[in-house]
Tab-separated table of C-alpha atoms in Angstrom:
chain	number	residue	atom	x	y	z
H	1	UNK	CA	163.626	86.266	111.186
H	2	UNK	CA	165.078	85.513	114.880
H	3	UNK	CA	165.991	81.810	113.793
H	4	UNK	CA	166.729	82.837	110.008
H	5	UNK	CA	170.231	81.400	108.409
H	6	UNK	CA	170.947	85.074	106.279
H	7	UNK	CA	170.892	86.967	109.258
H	8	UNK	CA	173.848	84.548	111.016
H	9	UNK	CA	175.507	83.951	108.034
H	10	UNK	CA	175.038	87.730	107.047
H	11	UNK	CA	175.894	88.905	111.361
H	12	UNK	CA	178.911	86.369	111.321
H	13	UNK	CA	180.802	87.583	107.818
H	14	UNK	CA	179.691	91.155	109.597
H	15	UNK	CA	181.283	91.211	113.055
H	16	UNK	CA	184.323	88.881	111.735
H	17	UNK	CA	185.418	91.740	109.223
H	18	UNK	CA	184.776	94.426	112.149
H	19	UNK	CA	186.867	92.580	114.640
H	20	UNK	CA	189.482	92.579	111.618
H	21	UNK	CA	189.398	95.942	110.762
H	22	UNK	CA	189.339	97.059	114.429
H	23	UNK	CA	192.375	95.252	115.533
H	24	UNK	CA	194.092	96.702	112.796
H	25	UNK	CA	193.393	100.252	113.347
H	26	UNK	CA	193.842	100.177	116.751
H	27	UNK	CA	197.073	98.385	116.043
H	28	UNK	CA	198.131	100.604	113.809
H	29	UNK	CA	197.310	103.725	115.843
H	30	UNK	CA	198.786	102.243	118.640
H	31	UNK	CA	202.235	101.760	116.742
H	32	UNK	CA	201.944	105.132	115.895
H	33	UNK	CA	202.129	106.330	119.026
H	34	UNK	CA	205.086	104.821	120.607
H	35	UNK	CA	207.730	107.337	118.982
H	36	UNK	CA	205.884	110.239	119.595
H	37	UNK	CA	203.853	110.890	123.061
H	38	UNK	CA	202.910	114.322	121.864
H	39	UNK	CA	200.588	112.301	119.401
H	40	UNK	CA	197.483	113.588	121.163
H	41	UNK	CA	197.776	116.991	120.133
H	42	UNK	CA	197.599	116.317	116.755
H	43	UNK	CA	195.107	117.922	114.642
H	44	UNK	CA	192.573	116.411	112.119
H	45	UNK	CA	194.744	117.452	109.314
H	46	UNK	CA	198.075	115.219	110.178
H	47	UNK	CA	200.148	113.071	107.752
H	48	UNK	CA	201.089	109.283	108.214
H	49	UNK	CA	202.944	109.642	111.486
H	50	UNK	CA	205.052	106.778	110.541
H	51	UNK	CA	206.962	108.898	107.533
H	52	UNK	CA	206.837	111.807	109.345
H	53	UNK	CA	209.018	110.111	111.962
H	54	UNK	CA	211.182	108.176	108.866
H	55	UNK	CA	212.096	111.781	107.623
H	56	UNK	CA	213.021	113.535	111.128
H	57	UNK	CA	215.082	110.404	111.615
H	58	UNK	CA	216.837	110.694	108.154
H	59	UNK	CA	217.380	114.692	108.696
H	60	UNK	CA	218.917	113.788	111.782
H	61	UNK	CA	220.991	110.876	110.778
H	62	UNK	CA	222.278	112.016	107.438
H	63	UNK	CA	225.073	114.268	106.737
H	64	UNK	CA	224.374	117.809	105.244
H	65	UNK	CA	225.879	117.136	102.382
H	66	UNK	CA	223.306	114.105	101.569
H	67	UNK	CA	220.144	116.307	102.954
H	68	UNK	CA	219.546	117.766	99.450
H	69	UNK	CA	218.752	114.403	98.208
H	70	UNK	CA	216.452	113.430	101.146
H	71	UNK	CA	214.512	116.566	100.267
H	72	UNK	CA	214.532	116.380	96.613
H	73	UNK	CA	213.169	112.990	96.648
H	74	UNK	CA	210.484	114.137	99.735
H	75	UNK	CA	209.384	116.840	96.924
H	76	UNK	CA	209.753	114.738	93.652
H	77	UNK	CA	208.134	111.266	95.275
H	78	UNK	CA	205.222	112.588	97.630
H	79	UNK	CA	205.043	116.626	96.533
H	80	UNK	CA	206.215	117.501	99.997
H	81	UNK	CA	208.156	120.360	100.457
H	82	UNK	CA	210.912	120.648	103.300
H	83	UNK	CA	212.137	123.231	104.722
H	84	UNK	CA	215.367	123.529	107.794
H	85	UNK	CA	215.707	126.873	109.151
H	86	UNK	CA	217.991	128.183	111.624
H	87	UNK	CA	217.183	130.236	114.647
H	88	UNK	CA	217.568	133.859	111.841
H	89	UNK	CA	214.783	132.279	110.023
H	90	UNK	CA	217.321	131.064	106.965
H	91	UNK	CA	216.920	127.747	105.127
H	92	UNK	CA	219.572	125.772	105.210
H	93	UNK	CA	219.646	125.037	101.402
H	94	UNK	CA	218.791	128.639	100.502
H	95	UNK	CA	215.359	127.962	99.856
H	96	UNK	CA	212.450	130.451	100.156
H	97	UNK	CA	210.683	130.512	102.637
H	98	UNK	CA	207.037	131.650	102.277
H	99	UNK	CA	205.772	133.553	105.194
H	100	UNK	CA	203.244	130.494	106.157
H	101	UNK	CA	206.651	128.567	106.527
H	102	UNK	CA	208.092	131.118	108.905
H	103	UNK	CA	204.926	131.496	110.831
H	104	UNK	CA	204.388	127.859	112.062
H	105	UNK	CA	208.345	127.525	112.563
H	106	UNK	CA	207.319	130.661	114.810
H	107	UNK	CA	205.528	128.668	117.106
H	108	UNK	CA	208.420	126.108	118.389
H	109	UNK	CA	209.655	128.165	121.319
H	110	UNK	CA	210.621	126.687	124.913
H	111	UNK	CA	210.150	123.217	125.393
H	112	UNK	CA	207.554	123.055	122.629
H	113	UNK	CA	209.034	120.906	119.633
H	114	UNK	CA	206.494	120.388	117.284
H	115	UNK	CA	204.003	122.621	115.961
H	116	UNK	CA	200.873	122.574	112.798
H	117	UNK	CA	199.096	125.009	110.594
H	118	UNK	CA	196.152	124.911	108.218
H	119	UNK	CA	196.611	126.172	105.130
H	120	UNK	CA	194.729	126.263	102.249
H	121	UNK	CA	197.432	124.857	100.015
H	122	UNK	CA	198.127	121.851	102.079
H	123	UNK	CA	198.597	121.178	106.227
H	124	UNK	CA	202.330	122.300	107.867
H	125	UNK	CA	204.298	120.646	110.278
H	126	UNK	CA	206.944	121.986	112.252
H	127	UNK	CA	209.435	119.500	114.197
H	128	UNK	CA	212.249	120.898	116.133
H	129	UNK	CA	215.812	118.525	114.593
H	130	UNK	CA	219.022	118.052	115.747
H	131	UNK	CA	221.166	117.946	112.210
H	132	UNK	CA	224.083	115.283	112.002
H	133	UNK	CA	226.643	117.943	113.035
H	134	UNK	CA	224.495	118.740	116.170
H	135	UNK	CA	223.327	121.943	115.048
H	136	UNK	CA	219.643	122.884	116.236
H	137	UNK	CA	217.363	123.074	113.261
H	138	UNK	CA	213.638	123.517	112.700
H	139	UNK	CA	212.038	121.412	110.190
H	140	UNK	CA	208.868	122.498	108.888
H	141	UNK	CA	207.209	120.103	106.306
H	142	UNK	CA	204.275	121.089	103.975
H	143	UNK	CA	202.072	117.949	102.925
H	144	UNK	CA	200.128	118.487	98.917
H	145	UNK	CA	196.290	119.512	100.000
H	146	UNK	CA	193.981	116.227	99.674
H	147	UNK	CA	192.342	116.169	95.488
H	148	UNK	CA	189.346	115.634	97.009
H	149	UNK	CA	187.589	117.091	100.795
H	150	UNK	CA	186.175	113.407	101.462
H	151	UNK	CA	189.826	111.873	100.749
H	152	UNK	CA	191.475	114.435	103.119
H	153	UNK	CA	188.865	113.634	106.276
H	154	UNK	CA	189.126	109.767	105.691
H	155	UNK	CA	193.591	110.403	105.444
H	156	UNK	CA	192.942	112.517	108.637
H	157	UNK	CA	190.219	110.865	110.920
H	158	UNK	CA	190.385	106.397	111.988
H	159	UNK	CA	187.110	106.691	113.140
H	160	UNK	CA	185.890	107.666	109.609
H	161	UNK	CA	187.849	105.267	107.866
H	162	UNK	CA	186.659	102.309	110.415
H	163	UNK	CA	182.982	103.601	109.731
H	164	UNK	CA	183.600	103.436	106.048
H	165	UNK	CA	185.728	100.167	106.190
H	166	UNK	CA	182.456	98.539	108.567
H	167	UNK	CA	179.430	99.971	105.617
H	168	UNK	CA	181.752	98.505	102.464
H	169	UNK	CA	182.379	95.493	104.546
H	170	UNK	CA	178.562	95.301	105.614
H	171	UNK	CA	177.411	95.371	101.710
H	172	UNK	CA	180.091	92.718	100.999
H	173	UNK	CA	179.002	90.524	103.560
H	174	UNK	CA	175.501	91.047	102.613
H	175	UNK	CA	176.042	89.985	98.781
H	176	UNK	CA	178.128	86.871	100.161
H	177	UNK	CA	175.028	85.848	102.798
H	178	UNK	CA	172.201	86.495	100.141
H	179	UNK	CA	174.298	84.293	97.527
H	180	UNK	CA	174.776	81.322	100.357
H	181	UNK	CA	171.192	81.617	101.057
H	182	UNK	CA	169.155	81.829	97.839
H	183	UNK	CA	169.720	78.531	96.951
H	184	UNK	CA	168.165	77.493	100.713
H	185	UNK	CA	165.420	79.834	100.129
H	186	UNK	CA	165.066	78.375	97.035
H	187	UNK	CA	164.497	74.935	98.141
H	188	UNK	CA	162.151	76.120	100.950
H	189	UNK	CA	159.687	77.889	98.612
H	190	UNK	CA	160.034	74.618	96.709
H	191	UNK	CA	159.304	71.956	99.403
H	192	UNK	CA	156.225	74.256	100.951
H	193	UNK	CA	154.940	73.919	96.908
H	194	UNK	CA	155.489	70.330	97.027
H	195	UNK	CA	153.721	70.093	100.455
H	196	UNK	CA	150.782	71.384	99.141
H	197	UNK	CA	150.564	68.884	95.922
H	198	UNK	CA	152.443	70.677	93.494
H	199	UNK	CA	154.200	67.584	92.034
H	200	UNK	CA	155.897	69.539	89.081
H	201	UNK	CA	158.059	71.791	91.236
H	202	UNK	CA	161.390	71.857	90.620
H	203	UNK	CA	164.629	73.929	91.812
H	204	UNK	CA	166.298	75.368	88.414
H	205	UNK	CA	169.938	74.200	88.825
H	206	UNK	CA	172.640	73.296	86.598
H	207	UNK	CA	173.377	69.855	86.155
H	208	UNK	CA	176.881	69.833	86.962
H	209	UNK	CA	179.144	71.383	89.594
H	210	UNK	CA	178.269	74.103	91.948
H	211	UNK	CA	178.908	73.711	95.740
H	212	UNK	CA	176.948	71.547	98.236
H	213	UNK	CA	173.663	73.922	98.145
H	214	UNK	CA	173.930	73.026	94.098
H	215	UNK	CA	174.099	69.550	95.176
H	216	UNK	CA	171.193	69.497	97.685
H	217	UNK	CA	169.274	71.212	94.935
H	218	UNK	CA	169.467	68.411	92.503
H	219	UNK	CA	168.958	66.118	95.360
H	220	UNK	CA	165.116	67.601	96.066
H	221	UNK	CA	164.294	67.615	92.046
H	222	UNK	CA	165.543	63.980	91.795
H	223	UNK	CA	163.318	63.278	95.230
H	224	UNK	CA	160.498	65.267	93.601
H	225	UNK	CA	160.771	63.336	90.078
H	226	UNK	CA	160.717	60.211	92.080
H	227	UNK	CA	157.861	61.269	93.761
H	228	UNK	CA	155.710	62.163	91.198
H	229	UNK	CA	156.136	59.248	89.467
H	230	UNK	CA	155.462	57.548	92.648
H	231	UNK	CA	152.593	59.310	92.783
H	232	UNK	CA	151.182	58.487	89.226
H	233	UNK	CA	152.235	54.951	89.473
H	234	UNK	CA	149.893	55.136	92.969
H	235	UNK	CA	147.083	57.028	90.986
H	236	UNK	CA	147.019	54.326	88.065
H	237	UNK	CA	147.154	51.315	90.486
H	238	UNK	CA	143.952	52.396	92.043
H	239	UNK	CA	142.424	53.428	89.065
H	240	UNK	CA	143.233	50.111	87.173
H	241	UNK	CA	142.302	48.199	90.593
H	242	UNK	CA	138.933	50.033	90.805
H	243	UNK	CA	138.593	48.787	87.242
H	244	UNK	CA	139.348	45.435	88.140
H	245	UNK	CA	136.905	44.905	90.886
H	246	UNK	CA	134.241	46.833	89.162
H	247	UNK	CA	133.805	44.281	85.928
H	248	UNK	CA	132.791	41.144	88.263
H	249	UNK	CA	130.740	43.325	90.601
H	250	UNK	CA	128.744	44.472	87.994
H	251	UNK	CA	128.351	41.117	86.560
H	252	UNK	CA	127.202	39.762	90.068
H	253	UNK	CA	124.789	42.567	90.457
H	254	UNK	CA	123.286	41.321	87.032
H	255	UNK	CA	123.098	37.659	87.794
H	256	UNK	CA	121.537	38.409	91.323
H	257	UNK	CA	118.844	40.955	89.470
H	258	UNK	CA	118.482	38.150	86.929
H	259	UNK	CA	118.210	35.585	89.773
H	260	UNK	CA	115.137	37.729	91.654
H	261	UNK	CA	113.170	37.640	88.647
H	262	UNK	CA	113.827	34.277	87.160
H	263	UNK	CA	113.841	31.351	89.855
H	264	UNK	CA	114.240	29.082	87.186
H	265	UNK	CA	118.117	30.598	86.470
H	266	UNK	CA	118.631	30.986	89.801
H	267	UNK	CA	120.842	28.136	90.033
H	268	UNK	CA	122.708	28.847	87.347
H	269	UNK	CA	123.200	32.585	88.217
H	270	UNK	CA	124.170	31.547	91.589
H	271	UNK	CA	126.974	29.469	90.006
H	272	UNK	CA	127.888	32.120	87.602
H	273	UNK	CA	128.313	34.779	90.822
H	274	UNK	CA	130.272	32.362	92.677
H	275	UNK	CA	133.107	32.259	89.940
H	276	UNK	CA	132.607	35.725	89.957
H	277	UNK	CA	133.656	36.165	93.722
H	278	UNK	CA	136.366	33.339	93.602
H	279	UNK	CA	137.597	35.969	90.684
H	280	UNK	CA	137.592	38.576	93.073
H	281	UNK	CA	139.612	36.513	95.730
H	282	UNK	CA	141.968	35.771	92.874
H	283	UNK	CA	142.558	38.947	92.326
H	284	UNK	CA	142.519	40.819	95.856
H	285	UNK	CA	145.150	37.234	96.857
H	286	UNK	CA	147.304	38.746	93.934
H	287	UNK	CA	146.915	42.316	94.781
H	288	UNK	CA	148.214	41.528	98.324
H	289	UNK	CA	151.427	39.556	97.083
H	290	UNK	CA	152.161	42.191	95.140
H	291	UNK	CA	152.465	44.951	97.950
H	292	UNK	CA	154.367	42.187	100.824
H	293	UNK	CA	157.986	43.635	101.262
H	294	UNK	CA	160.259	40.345	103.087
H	295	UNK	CA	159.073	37.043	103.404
H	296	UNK	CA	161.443	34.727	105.474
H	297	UNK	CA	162.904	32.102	103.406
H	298	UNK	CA	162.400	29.011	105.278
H	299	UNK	CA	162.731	26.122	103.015
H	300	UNK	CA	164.922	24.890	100.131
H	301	UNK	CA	163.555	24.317	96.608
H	302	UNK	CA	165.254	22.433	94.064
H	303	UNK	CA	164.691	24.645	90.523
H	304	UNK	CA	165.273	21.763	88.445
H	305	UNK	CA	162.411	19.655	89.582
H	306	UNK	CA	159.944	22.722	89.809
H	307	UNK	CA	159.995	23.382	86.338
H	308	UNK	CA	160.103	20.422	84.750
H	309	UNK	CA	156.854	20.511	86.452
H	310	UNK	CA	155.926	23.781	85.249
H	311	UNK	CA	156.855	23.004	82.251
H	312	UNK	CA	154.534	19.726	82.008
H	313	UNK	CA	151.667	21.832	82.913
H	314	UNK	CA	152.504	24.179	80.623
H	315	UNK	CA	152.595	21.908	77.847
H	316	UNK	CA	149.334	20.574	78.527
H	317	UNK	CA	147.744	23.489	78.678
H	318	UNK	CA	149.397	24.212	75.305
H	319	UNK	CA	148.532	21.396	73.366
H	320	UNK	CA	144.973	22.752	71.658
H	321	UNK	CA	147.655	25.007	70.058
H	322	UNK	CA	150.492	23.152	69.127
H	323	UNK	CA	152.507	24.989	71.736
H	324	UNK	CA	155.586	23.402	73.179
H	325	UNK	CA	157.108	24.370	76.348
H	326	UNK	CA	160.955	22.720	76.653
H	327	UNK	CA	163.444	22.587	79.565
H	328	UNK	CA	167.201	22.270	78.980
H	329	UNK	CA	169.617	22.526	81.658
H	330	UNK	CA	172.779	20.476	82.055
H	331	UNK	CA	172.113	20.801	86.278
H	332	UNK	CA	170.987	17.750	88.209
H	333	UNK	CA	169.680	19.770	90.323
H	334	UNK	CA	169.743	23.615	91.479
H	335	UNK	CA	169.030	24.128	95.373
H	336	UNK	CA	167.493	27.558	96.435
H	337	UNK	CA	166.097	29.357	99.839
H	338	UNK	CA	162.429	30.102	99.335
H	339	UNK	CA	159.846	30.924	101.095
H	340	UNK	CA	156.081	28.774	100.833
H	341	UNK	CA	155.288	28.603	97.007
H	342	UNK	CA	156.732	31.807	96.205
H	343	UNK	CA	158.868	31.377	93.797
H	344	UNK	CA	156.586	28.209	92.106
H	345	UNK	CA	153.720	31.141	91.364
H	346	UNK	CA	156.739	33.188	90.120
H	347	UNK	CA	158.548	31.091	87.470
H	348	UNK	CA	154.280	29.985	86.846
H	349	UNK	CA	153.450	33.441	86.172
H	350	UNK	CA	156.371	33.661	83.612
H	351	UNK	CA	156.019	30.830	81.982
H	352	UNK	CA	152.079	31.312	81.365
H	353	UNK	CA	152.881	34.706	80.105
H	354	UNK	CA	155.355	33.742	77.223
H	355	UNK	CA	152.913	30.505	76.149
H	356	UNK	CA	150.109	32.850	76.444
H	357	UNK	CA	152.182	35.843	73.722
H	358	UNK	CA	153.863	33.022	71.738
H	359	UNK	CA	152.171	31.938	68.011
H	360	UNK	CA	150.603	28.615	67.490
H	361	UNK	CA	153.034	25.765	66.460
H	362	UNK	CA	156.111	27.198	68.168
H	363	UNK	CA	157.830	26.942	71.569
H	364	UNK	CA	158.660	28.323	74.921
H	365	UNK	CA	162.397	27.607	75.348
H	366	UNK	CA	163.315	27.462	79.381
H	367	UNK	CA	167.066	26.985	80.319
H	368	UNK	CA	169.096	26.691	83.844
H	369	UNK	CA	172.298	27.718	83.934
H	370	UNK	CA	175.340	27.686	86.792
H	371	UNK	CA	176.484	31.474	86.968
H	372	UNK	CA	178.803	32.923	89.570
H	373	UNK	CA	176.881	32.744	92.749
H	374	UNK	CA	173.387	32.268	91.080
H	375	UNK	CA	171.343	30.415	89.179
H	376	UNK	CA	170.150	31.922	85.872
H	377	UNK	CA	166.543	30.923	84.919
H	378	UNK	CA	166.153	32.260	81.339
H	379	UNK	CA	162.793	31.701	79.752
H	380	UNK	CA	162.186	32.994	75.664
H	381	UNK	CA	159.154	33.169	73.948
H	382	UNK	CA	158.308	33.139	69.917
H	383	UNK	CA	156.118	36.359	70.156
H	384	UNK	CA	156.424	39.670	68.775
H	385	UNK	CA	158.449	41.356	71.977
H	386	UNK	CA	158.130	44.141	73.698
H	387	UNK	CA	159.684	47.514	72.590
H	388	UNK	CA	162.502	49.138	74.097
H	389	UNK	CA	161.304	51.568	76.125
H	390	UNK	CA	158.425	49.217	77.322
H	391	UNK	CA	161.160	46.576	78.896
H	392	UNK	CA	160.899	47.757	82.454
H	393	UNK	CA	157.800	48.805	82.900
H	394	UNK	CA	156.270	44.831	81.810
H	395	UNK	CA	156.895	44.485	85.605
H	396	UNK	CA	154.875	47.042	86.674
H	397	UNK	CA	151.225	46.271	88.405
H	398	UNK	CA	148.241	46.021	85.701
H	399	UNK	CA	150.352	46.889	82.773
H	400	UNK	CA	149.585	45.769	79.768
H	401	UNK	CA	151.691	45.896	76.208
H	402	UNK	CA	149.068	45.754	74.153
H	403	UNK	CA	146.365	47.886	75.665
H	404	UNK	CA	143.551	47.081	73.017
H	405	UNK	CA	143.595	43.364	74.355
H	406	UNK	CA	140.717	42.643	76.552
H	407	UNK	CA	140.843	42.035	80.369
H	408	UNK	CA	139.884	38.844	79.785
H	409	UNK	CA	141.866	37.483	77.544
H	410	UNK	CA	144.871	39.340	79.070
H	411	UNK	CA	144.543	38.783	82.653
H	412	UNK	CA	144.668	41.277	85.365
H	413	UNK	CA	148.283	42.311	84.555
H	414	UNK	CA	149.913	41.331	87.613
H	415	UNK	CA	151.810	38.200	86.989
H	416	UNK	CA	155.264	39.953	86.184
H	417	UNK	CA	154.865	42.298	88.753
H	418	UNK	CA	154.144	39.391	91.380
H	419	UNK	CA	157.339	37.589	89.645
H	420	UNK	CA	159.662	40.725	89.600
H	421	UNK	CA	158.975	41.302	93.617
H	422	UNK	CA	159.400	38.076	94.293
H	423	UNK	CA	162.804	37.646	93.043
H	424	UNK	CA	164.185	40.552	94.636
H	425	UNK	CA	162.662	39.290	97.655
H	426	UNK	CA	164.985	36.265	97.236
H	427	UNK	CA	167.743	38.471	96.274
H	428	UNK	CA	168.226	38.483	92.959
H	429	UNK	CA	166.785	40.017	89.565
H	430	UNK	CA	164.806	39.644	87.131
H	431	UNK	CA	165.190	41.530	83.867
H	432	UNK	CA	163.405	41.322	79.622
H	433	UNK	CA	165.465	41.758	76.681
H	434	UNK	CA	164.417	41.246	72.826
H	435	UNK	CA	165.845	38.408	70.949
H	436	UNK	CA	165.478	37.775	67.248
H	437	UNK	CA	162.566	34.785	68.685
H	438	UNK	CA	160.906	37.358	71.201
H	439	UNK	CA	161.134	38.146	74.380
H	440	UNK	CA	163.227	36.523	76.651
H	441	UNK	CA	162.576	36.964	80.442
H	442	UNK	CA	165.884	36.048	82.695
H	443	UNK	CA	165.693	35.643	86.716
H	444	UNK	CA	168.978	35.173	88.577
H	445	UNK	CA	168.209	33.964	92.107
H	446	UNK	CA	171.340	33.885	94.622
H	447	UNK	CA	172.413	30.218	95.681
């Protein structure tokens, strides 16, 4: 708890609104002091000093004739009653006075000019005046008793009132710390969950709006969605790569059990386990290209000429078939950074892909255009497509649209994903879309 944001936030809000509310009441008593030095005789029980002063300075400034409003307005506005009695004990406006009255007005004698009494039907004040016309008067003043005890203490004491002002202000401050803080405590219950492998954890929040804790919130559950899917992407990799190498060792492990018993196989077996390890190299050489983040691109290749070559081998390759690969561009040539054969095992892997998913008797179109700043390779098939949601993820490592196909006759599943990384790695994109043909796979690599 030393280090713990609530308690500065909460301490902070705290002493701030103290300091306030001290300043002010010592202000205040302070100003309430200055007219009157006898201030430190007064009781519990004593007014506002500030109107008591406004109405001994209006009985004193004010003609007689124009004291019977004063009063009237004293008695009709605040229920005080007033009271200005000559040395006989008379009211000057022919009042009654109640024997309380006389009693405190009693008590200003000498050089003592002010003077209080408790009553049960209110406090009384007694304030020796000097009327307009000069004539010695003494006012005595009786305030309406407080409707409630706890009212009356908190009119009559500052220390009570600061002590209430500092509790309220305390819960306040409280409910505005907790409310900054929940939403931090919130995401701390959350990351120690995700620490510990709780990938579904998530911070409810609305999806709009809300202040910068609101914010930060969304931030963690877009981190944590990211990571999970991170983490499942991770999980099926090695899963799919365990299946991978698992198929040819298992075949080896047959042909060298076959090989032990039957010497007269052994030279075929032997063959058939070296194909099965040059497999393996195939496929470990792939996984590696896959997971290589920057490659320096230290040489120039000229698109054109690569695949027109590509596209030769790929019509070879497709001729048991009837399957034509074609190349129309209206470039002579198109000059790109590149790095080794990168981006020859890229455009390779594509173009294999769509002869491999397009029908017998049909054709691989492959077209170069001049863009703004790039060079857009776009290569369609005649297949059957992909579907929508299944666009993106035909880049991802060993997947596989149609999952029923065999490993063999599919491949390992990495030639896209190989492709896709390569291009970025070159600085540009590569993207699928479905045409009314098929699929049509277009790269746009920077110039």
């Amino acid at each position: 708890m030393r280090g713990s944001i609530f308690i500065k936030i909460f301490l902070g809000f705290w002493l701030v609104s103290i300091a306030v509310l001290g300043s002010w009441l010592l202000a205040d008593s302070y100003i309430e002091t200055l007219p009157a030095p006898e201030q430190q005789h007064r009781p519990p029980q004593d007014p506002p000093q500030r109107f008591v002063l406004r109405l001994i300075y209006a009985m004193q400034n004010t003609p007689a004739e124009q004291l019977p409003a004063i009063i009237e307005k004293a008695k009709s506005k605040h229920d005080i009653n007033v009271w200005l009695l000559d040395r006989q004990g008379r009211d000057l406006l022919e009042q009654r006075v109640p024997a309380k009255v006389a009693t405190v007005a009693n008590q200003l004698r000498g050089r003592k000019r002010r003077a209080f009494a408790r009553h049960r039907e209110g406090p009384l004040i007694a304030h020796s005046v000097n009327l307009f016309d000069g004539s010695p008067r003494r006012m005595v003043m009786m305030f309406p008793k407080p409707n409630h005890q706890i009212i009356g203490l908190l009119i009559a004491n500052n220390w009570l009132r600061l002590l209430l002002a500092i509790l309220v202000s305390g819960l306040i401050c409280y409910a505005l710390s907790r409310m900054t803080t929940n939403r931090l405590r919130d995401l701390r219950h959350a990351s120690r969950k995700l620490a510990d492998g709780d990938l579904h954890t998530r911070i409810h929040v609305r999806d709009h709006g809300g202040d910068e804790t609101d914010e930060l919130a969304r931030d963690f559950n877009t981190m944590a969605r990211q990571l999970e899917t991170r983490m499942r992407e991770q999980k099926q990799l090695l899963s799919d790569v365990s299946h991978e190498l698992r198929s040819p060792l298992a075949r080896m492990r047959v042909a060298l059990a076959l090989a032990m018993e039957d010497e007269h196989l052994r030279l075929d077996l032997l063959g058939r386990m070296d194909n099965e390890t040059v497999r393996l190299e195939d496929l470990i050489a792939q996984l590696l290209s896959t997971q290589e983040n920057s490659l320096p691109l230290d040489k120039h290749v000229d698109l054109i000429a690569l695949l027109y070559q590509l596209c030769d081998d790929a019509c070879f390759e497709g001729n048991q078939t009837a399957k034509k690969v074609t190349l129309s561009t209206g470039l002579a040539e198109a000059i790109v950074a590149s790095s080794g054969d990168l981006l020859h095992k890229s455009f390779e892997n594509i173009i294999r892909n769509a002869l491999q998913h397009t029908p017998e008797e049909s054709e691989v179109r492959v077209q170069v255009i001049d863009t703004a700043g790039s060079y857009q390779v776009s290569i369609e098939d005649c297949g059957p497509g992909v579907k929508e949601q299944d666009l993106q993820r035909i880049f991802d490592e060993f997947y596989r649209v149609d999952s029923a196909r065999s490993r063999d006759a599919g491949g390992y599943g990495l030639g896209l994903s190989i492709a896709h990384r390569a291009i970025v790695q070159h600085g540009g994109a590569l993207t699928a879309e479905n045409t009314r043909k098929g699929l049509k796979v277009i790269a746009r690599i920077p110039k």
